[in-house]
PDB file of C-alpha atoms in Angstrom:
ATOM      1  CA  MET A   1       0.025   0.039   0.636  1.00  0.00           C
ATOM      2  CA  ASN A   2       1.539   3.411  -0.638  1.00  0.00           C
ATOM      3  CA  THR A   3       1.619   6.275   1.175  1.00  0.00           C
ATOM      4  CA  GLU A   4      -1.752   7.672  -0.477  1.00  0.00           C
ATOM      5  CA  GLU A   5      -3.595   4.850  -0.503  1.00  0.00           C
ATOM      6  CA  ARG A   6      -2.601   4.794   3.564  1.00  0.00           C
ATOM      7  CA  GLU A   7      -3.758   8.349   3.934  1.00  0.00           C
ATOM      8  CA  GLU A   8      -6.602   8.298   2.363  1.00  0.00           C
ATOM      9  CA  LEU A   9      -8.163   5.058   4.176  1.00  0.00           C
ATOM     10  CA  THR A  10      -7.191   6.875   7.994  1.00  0.00           C
ATOM     11  CA  GLY A  11      -8.803   9.738   6.895  1.00  0.00           C
ATOM     12  CA  LEU A  12     -11.672   7.080   7.030  1.00  0.00           C
ATOM     13  CA  LEU A  13     -11.389   6.362  10.787  1.00  0.00           C
ATOM     14  CA  PRO A  14     -13.140   8.221  13.638  1.00  0.00           C
ATOM     15  CA  PRO A  15     -10.973  10.020  15.551  1.00  0.00           C
ATOM     16  CA  PRO A  16      -9.293   8.839  18.727  1.00  0.00           C
ATOM     17  CA  ALA A  17     -12.140   9.509  21.984  1.00  0.00           C
ATOM     18  CA  ALA A  18     -10.955  11.752  24.610  1.00  0.00           C
ATOM     19  CA  PRO A  19      -9.652   9.402  27.421  1.00  0.00           C
ATOM     20  CA  THR A  20     -12.401   9.445  30.679  1.00  0.00           C
ATOM     21  CA  LEU A  21     -11.651   7.719  34.223  1.00  0.00           C
ATOM     22  CA  PRO A  22     -13.521   4.302  33.667  1.00  0.00           C
ATOM     23  CA  ALA A  23     -15.958   4.013  36.602  1.00  0.00           C
ATOM     24  CA  GLU A  24     -14.021   0.919  37.865  1.00  0.00           C
ATOM     25  CA  HIS A  25     -11.126   2.996  38.454  1.00  0.00           C
ATOM     26  CA  MET A  26     -12.894   5.649  40.295  1.00  0.00           C
ATOM     27  CA  ALA A  27     -14.503   2.510  42.697  1.00  0.00           C
ATOM     28  CA  GLN A  28     -11.232   1.649  43.307  1.00  0.00           C
ATOM     29  CA  LEU A  29      -9.974   4.586  44.518  1.00  0.00           C
ATOM     30  CA  GLU A  30     -12.931   5.083  46.861  1.00  0.00           C
ATOM     31  CA  ALA A  31     -11.888   1.920  48.711  1.00  0.00           C
ATOM     32  CA  HIS A  32      -8.412   3.395  48.710  1.00  0.00           C
ATOM     33  CA  LEU A  33      -9.491   6.017  50.794  1.00  0.00           C
ATOM     34  CA  MET A  34     -11.839   4.338  53.016  1.00  0.00           C
ATOM     35  CA  ARG A  35      -8.844   2.055  53.721  1.00  0.00           C
ATOM     36  CA  GLU A  36      -6.808   5.103  55.093  1.00  0.00           C
ATOM     37  CA  ILE A  37      -9.890   6.272  57.074  1.00  0.00           C
ATOM     38  CA  ALA A  38     -11.913   3.777  58.179  1.00  0.00           C
ATOM     39  CA  PRO A  39     -11.151   1.759  61.442  1.00  0.00           C
ATOM     40  CA  ALA A  40     -10.362  -2.005  60.448  1.00  0.00           C
ATOM     41  CA  GLY A  41     -12.819  -4.340  60.129  1.00  0.00           C
ATOM     42  CA  ALA A  42     -15.463  -1.957  58.980  1.00  0.00           C
ATOM     43  CA  ARG A  43     -14.409  -2.705  55.267  1.00  0.00           C
ATOM     44  CA  GLU A  44     -17.048  -5.283  53.958  1.00  0.00           C
ATOM     45  CA  HIS A  45     -19.686  -2.861  51.620  1.00  0.00           C
ATOM     46  CA  SER A  46     -22.522  -2.462  49.777  1.00  0.00           C
ATOM     47  CA  ARG A  47     -23.989  -1.142  46.994  1.00  0.00           C
ATOM     48  CA  PRO A  48     -23.650  -2.857  43.078  1.00  0.00           C
ATOM     49  CA  VAL A  49     -25.677  -1.157  40.475  1.00  0.00           C
ATOM     50  CA  ALA A  50     -28.390  -3.529  39.251  1.00  0.00           C
ATOM     51  CA  ALA A  51     -27.479  -4.483  35.790  1.00  0.00           C
ATOM     52  CA  GLY A  52     -29.673  -2.448  32.723  1.00  0.00           C
ATOM     53  CA  LEU A  53     -30.435   0.337  35.585  1.00  0.00           C
ATOM     54  CA  ALA A  54     -27.613   2.455  35.547  1.00  0.00           C
ATOM     55  CA  PRO A  55     -28.249   5.910  34.003  1.00  0.00           C
ATOM     56  CA  LYS A  56     -27.769   7.092  30.142  1.00  0.00           C
ATOM     57  CA  ARG A  57     -24.411   8.250  31.189  1.00  0.00           C
ATOM     58  CA  PRO A  58     -22.684   6.242  33.065  1.00  0.00           C
ATOM     59  CA  ARG A  59     -22.144   7.143  37.199  1.00  0.00           C
ATOM     60  CA  ARG A  60     -18.697   7.590  37.234  1.00  0.00           C
ATOM     61  CA  LEU A  61     -18.850   6.271  40.815  1.00  0.00           C
ATOM     62  CA  LEU A  62     -21.296   3.956  42.846  1.00  0.00           C
ATOM     63  CA  SER A  63     -23.525   5.730  45.678  1.00  0.00           C
ATOM     64  CA  LEU A  64     -24.260   5.196  49.148  1.00  0.00           C
ATOM     65  CA  THR A  65     -23.605   2.734  51.133  1.00  0.00           C
ATOM     66  CA  VAL A  66     -22.211   6.296  49.793  1.00  0.00           C
ATOM     67  CA  ARG A  67     -20.869   7.296  46.972  1.00  0.00           C
ATOM     68  CA  VAL A  68     -17.396   8.619  48.776  1.00  0.00           C
ATOM     69  CA  GLY A  69     -14.166   9.298  46.953  1.00  0.00           C
ATOM     70  CA  ALA A  70     -10.368   8.495  47.097  1.00  0.00           C
ATOM     71  CA  ALA A  71      -7.413   7.777  48.737  1.00  0.00           C
ATOM     72  CA  ALA A  72      -4.479   8.463  51.235  1.00  0.00           C
ATOM     73  CA  ALA A  73      -1.563  10.929  51.269  1.00  0.00           C
ATOM     74  CA  ILE A  74      -1.589  14.428  52.183  1.00  0.00           C
ATOM     75  CA  CYS A  75       0.161  16.182  49.476  1.00  0.00           C
ATOM     76  CA  ALA A  76      -1.658  19.337  48.966  1.00  0.00           C
ATOM     77  CA  THR A  77      -2.888  22.889  50.739  1.00  0.00           C
ATOM     78  CA  LEU A  78      -5.839  24.469  48.717  1.00  0.00           C
ATOM     79  CA  LEU A  79      -5.165  25.342  45.041  1.00  0.00           C
ATOM     80  CA  THR A  80      -2.027  26.464  44.829  1.00  0.00           C
ATOM     81  CA  LEU A  81      -0.913  22.625  45.002  1.00  0.00           C
ATOM     82  CA  GLY A  82      -2.605  22.028  42.119  1.00  0.00           C
ATOM     83  CA  PRO A  83      -1.824  21.545  38.617  1.00  0.00           C
ATOM     84  CA  THR A  84       0.195  24.406  37.172  1.00  0.00           C
ATOM     85  CA  GLY A  85       0.688  25.551  33.325  1.00  0.00           C
ATOM     86  CA  PRO A  86      -1.229  27.452  30.667  1.00  0.00           C
ATOM     87  CA  GLN A  87      -4.496  25.029  30.570  1.00  0.00           C
ATOM     88  CA  ARG A  88      -5.062  24.881  34.051  1.00  0.00           C
ATOM     89  CA  PRO A  89      -8.592  26.855  34.935  1.00  0.00           C
ATOM     90  CA  SER A  90      -9.293  29.682  36.870  1.00  0.00           C
ATOM     91  CA  ALA A  91     -11.647  29.420  39.861  1.00  0.00           C
ATOM     92  CA  ASP A  92     -15.017  31.309  39.011  1.00  0.00           C
ATOM     93  CA  PRO A  93     -15.740  33.774  41.670  1.00  0.00           C
ATOM     94  CA  GLU A  94     -19.623  33.359  41.439  1.00  0.00           C
ATOM     95  CA  ALA A  95     -19.265  29.679  41.770  1.00  0.00           C
ATOM     96  CA  VAL A  96     -16.407  29.673  44.504  1.00  0.00           C
ATOM     97  CA  ASP A  97     -19.270  32.076  46.596  1.00  0.00           C
ATOM     98  CA  LEU A  98     -22.238  29.730  45.558  1.00  0.00           C
ATOM     99  CA  LEU A  99     -20.206  26.737  47.017  1.00  0.00           C
ATOM    100  CA  ASN A 100     -19.608  28.436  50.201  1.00  0.00           C
ATOM    101  CA  ARG A 101     -23.201  29.187  50.747  1.00  0.00           C
ATOM    102  CA  ILE A 102     -24.418  25.929  49.858  1.00  0.00           C
ATOM    103  CA  ALA A 103     -21.942  24.830  52.507  1.00  0.00           C
ATOM    104  CA  THR A 104     -23.225  27.394  54.958  1.00  0.00           C
ATOM    105  CA  VAL A 105     -26.668  26.706  54.817  1.00  0.00           C
ATOM    106  CA  ALA A 106     -25.862  22.633  54.776  1.00  0.00           C
ATOM    107  CA  ALA A 107     -23.730  22.941  58.147  1.00  0.00           C
ATOM    108  CA  GLU A 108     -27.061  24.383  59.675  1.00  0.00           C
ATOM    109  CA  ARG A 109     -29.245  21.059  59.454  1.00  0.00           C
ATOM    110  CA  SER A 110     -29.574  19.026  62.360  1.00  0.00           C
ATOM    111  CA  THR A 111     -27.674  15.238  62.210  1.00  0.00           C
ATOM    112  CA  PRO A 112     -30.034  12.198  62.616  1.00  0.00           C
ATOM    113  CA  GLN A 113     -29.390  10.108  65.361  1.00  0.00           C
ATOM    114  CA  VAL A 114     -27.866   6.765  63.736  1.00  0.00           C
ATOM    115  CA  ARG A 115     -27.590   3.077  65.411  1.00  0.00           C
ATOM    116  CA  ASP A 116     -25.201   0.027  63.099  1.00  0.00           C
ATOM    117  CA  ASP A 117     -28.710  -1.783  63.046  1.00  0.00           C
ATOM    118  CA  GLN A 118     -30.716   0.628  60.799  1.00  0.00           C
ATOM    119  CA  TYR A 119     -30.494   1.092  57.459  1.00  0.00           C
ATOM    120  CA  VAL A 120     -30.064   4.125  55.385  1.00  0.00           C
ATOM    121  CA  TYR A 121     -32.566   4.431  52.469  1.00  0.00           C
ATOM    122  CA  THR A 122     -32.006   6.406  49.156  1.00  0.00           C
ATOM    123  CA  LEU A 123     -34.181   7.640  46.533  1.00  0.00           C
ATOM    124  CA  THR A 124     -33.483   8.420  43.178  1.00  0.00           C
ATOM    125  CA  GLN A 125     -35.084   8.612  39.936  1.00  0.00           C
ATOM    126  CA  GLY A 126     -32.737   8.503  36.360  1.00  0.00           C
ATOM    127  CA  THR A 127     -33.808   7.137  32.868  1.00  0.00           C
ATOM    128  CA  ARG A 128     -31.851   4.193  31.352  1.00  0.00           C
ATOM    129  CA  GLU A 129     -31.748   2.752  27.485  1.00  0.00           C
ATOM    130  CA  VAL A 130     -33.948  -0.039  26.297  1.00  0.00           C
ATOM    131  CA  MET A 131     -31.504  -1.474  23.104  1.00  0.00           C
ATOM    132  CA  ASP A 132     -33.826  -0.091  19.795  1.00  0.00           C
ATOM    133  CA  GLU A 133     -36.662   0.787  22.118  1.00  0.00           C
ATOM    134  CA  GLY A 134     -35.933   4.121  23.673  1.00  0.00           C
ATOM    135  CA  GLU A 135     -35.642   4.965  27.267  1.00  0.00           C
ATOM    136  CA  ASP A 136     -37.567   3.742  30.818  1.00  0.00           C
ATOM    137  CA  THR A 137     -37.435   6.145  33.322  1.00  0.00           C
ATOM    138  CA  PHE A 138     -36.958   4.580  37.025  1.00  0.00           C
ATOM    139  CA  ARG A 139     -37.121   5.073  40.748  1.00  0.00           C
ATOM    140  CA  ARG A 140     -34.652   2.914  42.888  1.00  0.00           C
ATOM    141  CA  ALA A 141     -34.769   2.702  46.343  1.00  0.00           C
ATOM    142  CA  ASP A 142     -32.012   1.167  48.406  1.00  0.00           C
ATOM    143  CA  TRP A 143     -31.957   0.195  52.007  1.00  0.00           C
ATOM    144  CA  HIS A 144     -27.733  -0.160  53.096  1.00  0.00           C
ATOM    145  CA  ALA A 145     -26.726  -1.478  56.705  1.00  0.00           C
ATOM    146  CA  VAL A 146     -25.441   1.542  58.189  1.00  0.00           C
ATOM    147  CA  ASP A 147     -22.433  -0.645  59.691  1.00  0.00           C
ATOM    148  CA  GLY A 148     -22.456  -2.555  56.325  1.00  0.00           C
ATOM    149  CA  THR A 149     -22.648  -5.648  58.036  1.00  0.00           C
ATOM    150  CA  ARG A 150     -25.798  -7.459  56.613  1.00  0.00           C
ATOM    151  CA  GLU A 151     -27.199  -7.759  53.442  1.00  0.00           C
ATOM    152  CA  GLY A 152     -29.128  -4.444  52.038  1.00  0.00           C
ATOM    153  CA  LEU A 153     -32.167  -4.328  49.115  1.00  0.00           C
ATOM    154  CA  ALA A 154     -32.618  -2.352  45.948  1.00  0.00           C
ATOM    155  CA  ARG A 155     -36.002  -1.957  44.591  1.00  0.00           C
ATOM    156  CA  VAL A 156     -36.601  -0.750  41.057  1.00  0.00           C
ATOM    157  CA  THR A 157     -39.765   0.703  39.903  1.00  0.00           C
ATOM    158  CA  VAL A 158     -40.304   1.396  36.288  1.00  0.00           C
ATOM    159  CA  LEU A 159     -42.484   4.551  36.034  1.00  0.00           C
ATOM    160  CA  SER A 160     -42.951   4.609  31.757  1.00  0.00           C
ATOM    161  CA  GLY A 161     -41.080   3.329  28.594  1.00  0.00           C
ATOM    162  CA  PRO A 162     -41.077   0.382  26.555  1.00  0.00           C
ATOM    163  CA  SER A 163     -40.180  -1.994  29.707  1.00  0.00           C
ATOM    164  CA  GLY A 164     -43.806  -1.480  30.959  1.00  0.00           C
ATOM    165  CA  LYS A 165     -44.581   0.009  34.344  1.00  0.00           C
ATOM    166  CA  GLY A 166     -43.481  -2.611  37.417  1.00  0.00           C
ATOM    167  CA  THR A 167     -41.590  -3.237  40.735  1.00  0.00           C
ATOM    168  CA  THR A 168     -38.805  -5.449  41.295  1.00  0.00           C
ATOM    169  CA  ASP A 169     -36.534  -6.322  44.350  1.00  0.00           C
ATOM    170  CA  MET A 170     -33.003  -7.313  44.308  1.00  0.00           C
ATOM    171  CA  ALA A 171     -30.662  -8.135  47.304  1.00  0.00           C
ATOM    172  CA  LEU A 172     -27.523  -6.402  47.801  1.00  0.00           C
ATOM    173  CA  SER A 173     -24.566  -8.448  48.505  1.00  0.00           C
ATOM    174  CA  ARG A 174     -21.416  -6.565  50.275  1.00  0.00           C
ATOM    175  CA  ASP A 175     -19.569  -4.209  47.811  1.00  0.00           C
ATOM    176  CA  PRO A 176     -16.063  -3.772  48.551  1.00  0.00           C
ATOM    177  CA  HIS A 177     -15.827  -1.436  46.363  1.00  0.00           C
ATOM    178  CA  SER A 178     -18.049   1.244  48.321  1.00  0.00           C
ATOM    179  CA  THR A 179     -18.395   2.598  51.744  1.00  0.00           C
ATOM    180  CA  THR A 180     -20.542   2.408  54.764  1.00  0.00           C
ATOM    181  CA  TYR A 181     -22.592   5.188  56.510  1.00  0.00           C
ATOM    182  CA  ARG A 182     -19.794   4.699  59.590  1.00  0.00           C
ATOM    183  CA  GLU A 183     -17.322   5.102  56.638  1.00  0.00           C
ATOM    184  CA  LEU A 184     -18.601   8.315  55.359  1.00  0.00           C
ATOM    185  CA  GLU A 185     -19.172   9.852  59.066  1.00  0.00           C
ATOM    186  CA  ALA A 186     -15.573   8.831  59.481  1.00  0.00           C
ATOM    187  CA  LEU A 187     -14.161  11.655  56.312  1.00  0.00           C
ATOM    188  CA  PRO A 188     -12.836  14.490  57.283  1.00  0.00           C
ATOM    189  CA  THR A 189     -14.844  17.789  57.998  1.00  0.00           C
ATOM    190  CA  ASP A 190     -12.114  20.555  57.921  1.00  0.00           C
ATOM    191  CA  ALA A 191     -12.329  21.066  54.198  1.00  0.00           C
ATOM    192  CA  ASP A 192      -8.458  21.744  53.867  1.00  0.00           C
ATOM    193  CA  ALA A 193      -8.306  18.014  55.182  1.00  0.00           C
ATOM    194  CA  LEU A 194     -10.667  16.494  53.033  1.00  0.00           C
ATOM    195  CA  TYR A 195      -9.664  18.835  50.028  1.00  0.00           C
ATOM    196  CA  GLU A 196      -6.509  17.309  50.129  1.00  0.00           C
ATOM    197  CA  ARG A 197      -7.201  13.192  50.545  1.00  0.00           C
ATOM    198  CA  VAL A 198      -9.391  13.794  46.967  1.00  0.00           C
ATOM    199  CA  TRP A 199      -6.579  16.064  45.613  1.00  0.00           C
ATOM    200  CA  ALA A 200      -3.990  13.376  46.170  1.00  0.00           C
ATOM    201  CA  ALA A 201      -6.392  10.359  45.336  1.00  0.00           C
ATOM    202  CA  THR A 202      -6.967  11.839  41.840  1.00  0.00           C
ATOM    203  CA  GLU A 203      -3.397  12.814  40.924  1.00  0.00           C
ATOM    204  CA  GLY A 204      -2.845  11.552  37.607  1.00  0.00           C
ATOM    205  CA  GLN A 205      -6.572  11.116  36.939  1.00  0.00           C
ATOM    206  CA  GLY A 206      -8.778  13.088  34.137  1.00  0.00           C
ATOM    207  CA  PRO A 207      -9.540  14.289  31.864  1.00  0.00           C
ATOM    208  CA  THR A 208      -8.070  17.020  34.247  1.00  0.00           C
ATOM    209  CA  HIS A 209      -7.139  16.513  37.261  1.00  0.00           C
ATOM    210  CA  GLU A 210     -10.012  19.579  38.914  1.00  0.00           C
ATOM    211  CA  GLU A 211     -12.080  17.258  36.865  1.00  0.00           C
ATOM    212  CA  ALA A 212     -11.564  14.348  38.893  1.00  0.00           C
ATOM    213  CA  ALA A 213     -11.270  15.598  41.443  1.00  0.00           C
ATOM    214  CA  LEU A 214     -14.795  17.349  41.472  1.00  0.00           C
ATOM    215  CA  GLU A 215     -15.909  13.746  39.907  1.00  0.00           C
ATOM    216  CA  MET A 216     -15.294  12.271  42.988  1.00  0.00           C
ATOM    217  CA  ILE A 217     -16.759  14.422  45.560  1.00  0.00           C
ATOM    218  CA  GLY A 218     -19.664  14.695  43.608  1.00  0.00           C
ATOM    219  CA  SER A 219     -20.045  10.867  44.266  1.00  0.00           C
ATOM    220  CA  MET A 220     -20.258  11.513  47.632  1.00  0.00           C
ATOM    221  CA  LEU A 221     -22.990  13.833  47.799  1.00  0.00           C
ATOM    222  CA  GLU A 222     -26.195  11.844  48.493  1.00  0.00           C
ATOM    223  CA  GLY A 223     -24.938  10.016  51.744  1.00  0.00           C
ATOM    224  CA  ALA A 224     -23.671  13.266  52.985  1.00  0.00           C
ATOM    225  CA  SER A 225     -26.931  14.742  53.113  1.00  0.00           C
ATOM    226  CA  LEU A 226     -27.656  13.090  56.189  1.00  0.00           C
ATOM    227  CA  LEU A 227     -24.313  14.844  57.292  1.00  0.00           C
ATOM    228  CA  PRO A 228     -24.205  18.053  57.630  1.00  0.00           C
ATOM    229  CA  GLU A 229     -20.746  18.706  58.600  1.00  0.00           C
ATOM    230  CA  VAL A 230     -19.093  16.441  56.244  1.00  0.00           C
ATOM    231  CA  ASP A 231     -21.787  17.168  53.967  1.00  0.00           C
ATOM    232  CA  ALA A 232     -20.074  21.022  54.710  1.00  0.00           C
ATOM    233  CA  ALA A 233     -17.069  20.271  53.840  1.00  0.00           C
ATOM    234  CA  LEU A 234     -16.965  18.203  51.099  1.00  0.00           C
ATOM    235  CA  TYR A 235     -18.594  21.664  49.308  1.00  0.00           C
ATOM    236  CA  ARG A 236     -15.782  23.843  50.766  1.00  0.00           C
ATOM    237  CA  ALA A 237     -13.641  21.721  49.283  1.00  0.00           C
ATOM    238  CA  ALA A 238     -14.928  22.297  45.967  1.00  0.00           C
ATOM    239  CA  ALA A 239     -14.846  25.932  46.254  1.00  0.00           C
ATOM    240  CA  ARG A 240     -11.081  24.847  46.334  1.00  0.00           C
ATOM    241  CA  ILE A 241     -10.732  23.226  42.563  1.00  0.00           C
ATOM    242  CA  PRO A 242     -10.746  25.442  39.245  1.00  0.00           C
ATOM    243  CA  GLY A 243     -13.028  24.686  36.865  1.00  0.00           C
ATOM    244  CA  VAL A 244     -16.981  24.593  38.695  1.00  0.00           C
ATOM    245  CA  ARG A 245     -19.587  27.199  36.844  1.00  0.00           C
ATOM    246  CA  VAL A 246     -22.809  28.360  37.869  1.00  0.00           C
ATOM    247  CA  VAL A 247     -25.671  27.344  35.772  1.00  0.00           C
ATOM    248  CA  GLU A 248     -28.703  29.487  36.452  1.00  0.00           C
ATOM    249  CA  ASP A 249     -31.603  27.403  34.820  1.00  0.00           C
ATOM    250  CA  ALA A 250     -30.746  24.035  35.557  1.00  0.00           C
ATOM    251  CA  GLU A 251     -32.647  20.801  35.833  1.00  0.00           C
ATOM    252  CA  ASP A 252     -32.609  17.604  37.916  1.00  0.00           C
ATOM    253  CA  ALA A 253     -33.063  13.769  36.280  1.00  0.00           C
ATOM    254  CA  ALA A 254     -37.067  14.416  37.810  1.00  0.00           C
ATOM    255  CA  GLY A 255     -37.793  17.862  36.123  1.00  0.00           C
ATOM    256  CA  ARG A 256     -36.963  19.791  39.465  1.00  0.00           C
ATOM    257  CA  SER A 257     -35.480  23.154  38.057  1.00  0.00           C
ATOM    258  CA  GLY A 258     -33.040  24.834  40.391  1.00  0.00           C
ATOM    259  CA  VAL A 259     -29.694  26.437  40.386  1.00  0.00           C
ATOM    260  CA  GLY A 260     -26.779  24.169  39.458  1.00  0.00           C
ATOM    261  CA  LEU A 261     -22.534  23.726  39.459  1.00  0.00           C
ATOM    262  CA  SER A 262     -21.231  22.496  36.036  1.00  0.00           C
ATOM    263  CA  PHE A 263     -17.953  21.109  35.277  1.00  0.00           C
ATOM    264  CA  GLY A 264     -16.309  19.534  32.535  1.00  0.00           C
ATOM    265  CA  ALA A 265     -15.141  20.045  29.135  1.00  0.00           C
ATOM    266  CA  GLY A 266     -17.181  19.320  25.795  1.00  0.00           C
ATOM    267  CA  ASP A 267     -21.178  19.299  25.450  1.00  0.00           C
ATOM    268  CA  ASP A 268     -22.118  17.496  27.643  1.00  0.00           C
ATOM    269  CA  PRO A 269     -20.368  18.474  31.380  1.00  0.00           C
ATOM    270  CA  ASP A 270     -21.636  16.897  34.769  1.00  0.00           C
ATOM    271  CA  VAL A 271     -24.413  19.629  36.445  1.00  0.00           C
ATOM    272  CA  TRP A 272     -25.312  19.562  40.473  1.00  0.00           C
ATOM    273  CA  VAL A 273     -28.983  20.612  40.660  1.00  0.00           C
ATOM    274  CA  PHE A 274     -29.999  22.507  44.561  1.00  0.00           C
ATOM    275  CA  GLY A 275     -32.992  23.856  45.476  1.00  0.00           C
ATOM    276  CA  GLU A 276     -33.145  28.363  44.605  1.00  0.00           C
ATOM    277  CA  LYS A 277     -34.187  28.687  47.659  1.00  0.00           C
ATOM    278  CA  ASP A 278     -32.952  26.193  50.175  1.00  0.00           C
ATOM    279  CA  LEU A 279     -30.117  25.005  48.305  1.00  0.00           C
ATOM    280  CA  ARG A 280     -30.761  21.831  49.411  1.00  0.00           C
ATOM    281  CA  TYR A 281     -28.951  19.151  46.732  1.00  0.00           C
ATOM    282  CA  LEU A 282     -31.430  17.713  44.300  1.00  0.00           C
ATOM    283  CA  GLY A 283     -29.072  15.474  42.630  1.00  0.00           C
ATOM    284  CA  SER A 284     -27.808  15.707  38.767  1.00  0.00           C
ATOM    285  CA  GLU A 285     -29.317  16.706  35.304  1.00  0.00           C
ATOM    286  CA  GLU A 286     -28.426  12.215  35.495  1.00  0.00           C
ATOM    287  CA  VAL A 287     -30.136  11.265  38.213  1.00  0.00           C
ATOM    288  CA  ALA A 288     -32.246  12.826  40.654  1.00  0.00           C
ATOM    289  CA  LEU A 289     -31.965  12.430  44.544  1.00  0.00           C
ATOM    290  CA  LEU A 290     -35.710  12.240  46.085  1.00  0.00           C
ATOM    291  CA  ARG A 291     -35.221  11.474  49.728  1.00  0.00           C
ATOM    292  CA  VAL A 292     -32.114  10.398  51.501  1.00  0.00           C
ATOM    293  CA  ASP A 293     -33.260   8.703  55.614  1.00  0.00           C
ATOM    294  CA  VAL A 294     -32.596   6.204  57.820  1.00  0.00           C
ATOM    295  CA  VAL A 295     -35.131   3.195  58.746  1.00  0.00           C
ATOM    296  CA  ASP A 296     -35.450   0.385  60.932  1.00  0.00           C
ATOM    297  CA  GLU A 297     -35.625  -2.577  58.469  1.00  0.00           C
ATOM    298  CA  ALA A 298     -34.684  -3.181  55.123  1.00  0.00           C
ATOM    299  CA  GLY A 299     -38.129  -2.369  52.407  1.00  0.00           C
ATOM    300  CA  GLU A 300     -39.367   0.058  55.238  1.00  0.00           C
ATOM    301  CA  THR A 301     -40.229   3.803  53.808  1.00  0.00           C
ATOM    302  CA  PRO A 302     -39.774   6.885  56.314  1.00  0.00           C
ATOM    303  CA  ALA A 303     -42.936   8.367  57.129  1.00  0.00           C
ATOM    304  CA  GLY A 304     -43.611  11.473  55.552  1.00  0.00           C
TER     305      GLY A 304
END
């Protein structure tokens, strides 16, 4: 084959895909961080994602028993120890201000009394692709043992779509790539310390270090709704990472409108959505967080 023919064939190939951070890799980083901060013996977890029930764009980290992120060594302080160079994004003052206001509101919420024999209940809504047929809209309720020592439960209800309406229950065995409520509770509540752990854990990840760190923080937000001090520290840590932008007219996966914070390059950035008045975390454009609570039994729904 001569050079001209080779160049012609090369032109027919699609461009190489941009590098992304695989979900399983991020899940491994989650486990790594929790091994660093959790007491020994508290490392059996649960939260497999049921086959076929991932949202339209896969969530990069698995959720509560809680979606928590990252690793060990402390190697940075605030933004100054992040990556340098002409490609580094600058911090948006409007986004920093909003994140700090969200943190202030989060810190004022009350912390529930939680026993080891209870379950964390999480209700989310999203969509899934049905091969060649369209999209299902579904709600998923999860029950995870607070201390991770008992089997959990997932209940998926299809609300609309080609699969037809219906509810399916699935047992959730313990998953070494997820974390318990108690381990999330053990995360640093100092924003600097939490930022340093996340930044160190995501070094070398991408598309950019900033995006990987923000993805990891985003993975923790559902479960942190029950832990005001951890919740506030996550938002203050995110305020130290450049690349976040305010979205005035955001909407979560359940159609609720609010103010958004987006990050990531390209036409499909990640967007966290918050209530316009109460600044409560509503989830994302991909997965709406409808409720997080604590109950006594798997399968039990919270009152009210």
